[in-house]
CSV table of C-alpha atoms in Angstrom, one decimal:
chain,number,residue,atom,x,y,z
A,617,MET,CA,106.7,27.8,-27.5
A,618,ARG,CA,103.8,29.7,-25.7
A,619,THR,CA,103.1,33.3,-26.5
A,620,ILE,CA,102.8,36.0,-23.7
A,621,PRO,CA,99.1,36.7,-23.1
A,622,GLN,CA,98.1,40.2,-23.7
A,623,PRO,CA,96.6,42.2,-20.7
A,624,PRO,CA,92.9,43.2,-20.9
A,625,ALA,CA,92.2,46.7,-22.1
A,626,LEU,CA,91.2,49.4,-19.5
A,627,THR,CA,88.8,51.9,-20.4
A,628,PHE,CA,88.3,55.2,-18.2
A,629,LEU,CA,85.1,55.2,-16.5
A,630,ALA,CA,85.2,58.2,-14.1
A,631,THR,CA,87.0,59.9,-11.4
A,632,LEU,CA,85.2,59.7,-8.0
A,633,ARG,CA,86.1,62.4,-5.4
A,634,VAL,CA,84.9,61.1,-2.2
A,635,ASP,CA,84.8,63.6,0.5
A,636,VAL,CA,85.5,62.3,4.1
A,637,GLY,CA,84.9,63.3,7.5
A,638,GLU,CA,87.1,62.9,10.8
A,639,PRO,CA,88.3,59.3,11.2
A,640,ILE,CA,86.8,57.3,14.1
A,641,ASP,CA,89.7,55.4,15.7
A,642,ALA,CA,88.3,52.1,17.0
A,643,GLY,CA,91.7,50.9,18.4
A,644,ILE,CA,93.6,47.7,18.1
A,645,THR,CA,91.1,44.9,17.8
A,646,PRO,CA,91.8,41.1,17.2
A,647,GLU,CA,91.8,41.9,13.4
A,648,GLY,CA,94.2,44.8,13.7
A,649,HIS,CA,94.1,48.5,14.3
A,650,ARG,CA,90.7,49.5,13.1
A,651,ARG,CA,89.4,53.0,11.8
A,652,ILE,CA,86.1,54.3,10.3
A,653,VAL,CA,86.2,57.1,8.0
A,654,PRO,CA,82.7,58.6,7.4
A,655,ILE,CA,81.9,59.5,3.7
A,656,ILE,CA,80.1,62.8,3.6
A,657,GLY,CA,79.7,63.7,-0.2
A,658,GLY,CA,81.8,64.2,-3.3
A,659,THR,CA,81.5,64.1,-7.0
A,660,VAL,CA,81.5,61.6,-9.9
A,661,THR,CA,83.1,63.1,-13.3
A,662,GLY,CA,83.9,61.2,-16.4
A,663,PRO,CA,83.1,60.3,-19.9
A,664,GLN,CA,80.7,57.4,-18.7
A,665,LEU,CA,79.4,58.5,-15.3
A,666,GLN,CA,78.5,61.9,-13.9
A,667,GLY,CA,76.8,62.6,-10.6
A,668,ARG,CA,77.4,62.9,-6.8
A,669,VAL,CA,78.7,60.8,-4.1
A,670,MET,CA,75.8,60.5,-1.5
A,671,PRO,CA,76.6,61.5,2.1
A,672,ALA,CA,76.2,58.0,3.4
A,673,GLY,CA,78.6,55.2,4.1
A,674,ALA,CA,82.0,54.9,5.4
A,675,ASP,CA,85.5,53.3,4.7
A,676,TYR,CA,86.3,50.6,7.1
A,677,GLN,CA,90.0,50.5,7.5
A,678,ILE,CA,92.4,48.1,9.0
A,679,LEU,CA,96.1,49.3,9.5
A,680,ARG,CA,97.9,46.1,9.0
A,681,SER,CA,101.3,47.6,9.7
A,682,ALA,CA,102.9,50.9,9.8
A,683,GLU,CA,103.3,50.6,6.0
A,684,LEU,CA,100.0,48.9,4.8
A,685,THR,CA,96.3,49.8,5.1
A,686,GLU,CA,93.4,47.7,3.9
A,687,LEU,CA,90.4,49.7,2.9
A,688,ASP,CA,86.7,48.5,2.6
A,689,ALA,CA,84.6,51.5,1.6
A,690,ARG,CA,80.9,51.2,1.0
A,691,TYR,CA,78.8,54.1,-0.1
A,692,ALA,CA,76.3,55.2,-2.9
A,693,LEU,CA,76.5,57.4,-6.1
A,694,GLU,CA,73.5,59.4,-7.5
A,695,LEU,CA,74.0,59.8,-11.2
A,696,ASP,CA,72.8,62.7,-13.1
A,697,SER,CA,70.1,60.5,-14.5
A,698,GLY,CA,68.8,60.0,-11.0
A,699,ALA,CA,70.0,56.4,-10.6
A,700,VAL,CA,71.5,55.2,-7.5
A,701,VAL,CA,74.5,52.9,-7.7
A,702,TYR,CA,76.0,51.2,-4.7
A,703,VAL,CA,79.7,50.9,-4.5
A,704,HIS,CA,81.8,48.4,-2.6
A,705,ASN,CA,85.4,49.3,-3.0
A,706,LEU,CA,88.3,47.2,-1.7
A,707,ALA,CA,91.7,48.7,-1.6
A,708,LEU,CA,95.4,48.6,-0.5
A,709,ARG,CA,97.4,51.4,0.4
A,710,ARG,CA,101.1,51.0,0.9
A,711,GLY,CA,103.9,53.4,1.6
A,712,ALA,CA,106.9,54.2,3.8
A,713,ALA,CA,105.9,54.2,7.6
A,714,GLU,CA,106.4,57.9,7.7
A,715,ASP,CA,104.3,58.8,4.6
A,716,ILE,CA,101.4,56.4,5.9
A,717,ALA,CA,101.5,58.2,9.4
A,718,ARG,CA,101.3,61.5,7.7
A,719,LEU,CA,98.3,60.4,5.7
A,720,ASN,CA,96.7,58.9,8.8
A,721,ARG,CA,97.0,62.4,10.4
A,722,GLY,CA,95.3,64.0,7.6
A,723,GLU,CA,98.3,65.6,6.0
A,724,ASP,CA,98.9,66.0,2.1
A,725,VAL,CA,101.4,63.4,0.8
A,726,ASP,CA,102.7,63.3,-2.7
A,727,PRO,CA,100.6,60.6,-4.3
A,728,GLY,CA,103.8,59.2,-6.1
A,729,LEU,CA,105.0,58.0,-2.8
A,730,ILE,CA,101.9,55.8,-2.1
A,731,TYR,CA,100.8,52.6,-3.8
A,732,PHE,CA,97.0,52.9,-3.7
A,733,ARG,CA,95.1,50.4,-5.9
A,734,CYS,CA,91.4,49.3,-5.7
A,735,THR,CA,88.6,47.1,-7.0
A,736,PRO,CA,85.4,48.9,-6.9
A,737,ARG,CA,82.2,46.7,-7.6
A,738,PHE,CA,79.0,48.5,-8.5
A,739,SER,CA,75.5,47.4,-8.1
A,740,THR,CA,72.3,49.2,-9.3
A,741,ALA,CA,68.7,48.6,-10.1
A,742,ALA,CA,68.5,51.2,-12.9
A,743,PRO,CA,68.1,49.4,-16.2
A,744,GLU,CA,70.3,51.9,-18.2
A,745,TRP,CA,73.2,51.2,-15.8
A,746,ALA,CA,72.6,47.4,-15.4
A,747,TRP,CA,75.8,46.8,-17.3
A,748,LEU,CA,77.8,48.1,-14.1
A,749,ASN,CA,76.4,44.9,-12.3
A,750,HIS,CA,78.5,42.6,-14.3
A,751,THR,CA,81.7,44.7,-15.1
A,752,ILE,CA,84.9,44.4,-13.3
A,753,ALA,CA,86.7,47.7,-12.5
A,754,VAL,CA,90.0,48.7,-11.1
A,755,GLY,CA,91.3,51.9,-9.7
A,756,THR,CA,94.2,54.1,-8.6
A,757,GLY,CA,93.7,56.2,-5.7
A,758,ARG,CA,95.0,59.4,-4.1
A,759,ARG,CA,94.4,60.3,-0.5
A,760,ARG,CA,93.9,64.2,0.1
A,761,PRO,CA,93.6,65.7,3.5
A,762,ASP,CA,89.6,66.0,3.2
A,763,ALA,CA,89.0,63.5,0.2
A,764,VAL,CA,89.8,60.4,-1.6
A,765,GLU,CA,90.3,60.8,-5.5
A,766,ILE,CA,89.9,57.4,-7.4
A,767,ASP,CA,90.4,57.1,-11.1
A,768,VAL,CA,88.1,54.1,-12.1
A,769,PHE,CA,88.7,51.9,-15.2
A,770,THR,CA,86.5,49.1,-16.5
A,771,VAL,CA,88.3,45.9,-17.5
A,772,GLY,CA,87.7,44.7,-21.1
């Protein structure tokens, strides 16, 4: 009889508060309804990473249905050490159609009503942070009217 495998350990890395601007609606394309959400700043706070989200990048979204949005965010962090870390974060956000519509209008929605999970990948040239280049991370997100908050965990 085979034993049930144990899941890998998760270690809290940081919370990213990514401040966002007004969405740009590109309309319904062959791939789906596209939106581009500018990233205008933010903060990085946690036991392993501290710094700021740089005012560069965007979240390239595809609204797959009234209930499901695919997110593809690309931006940079500047850590307190001065190191720059590139972030490529893929995510799914799912909820009841009326709650997703409220989020898309910029309204505050109880995060407990929304499934928002992500897989951020980090890339940096800074030697002291090189371990981020080969570490898998996962996260849970919350969409606020003017920001996205992501709790990021490394996978052991």
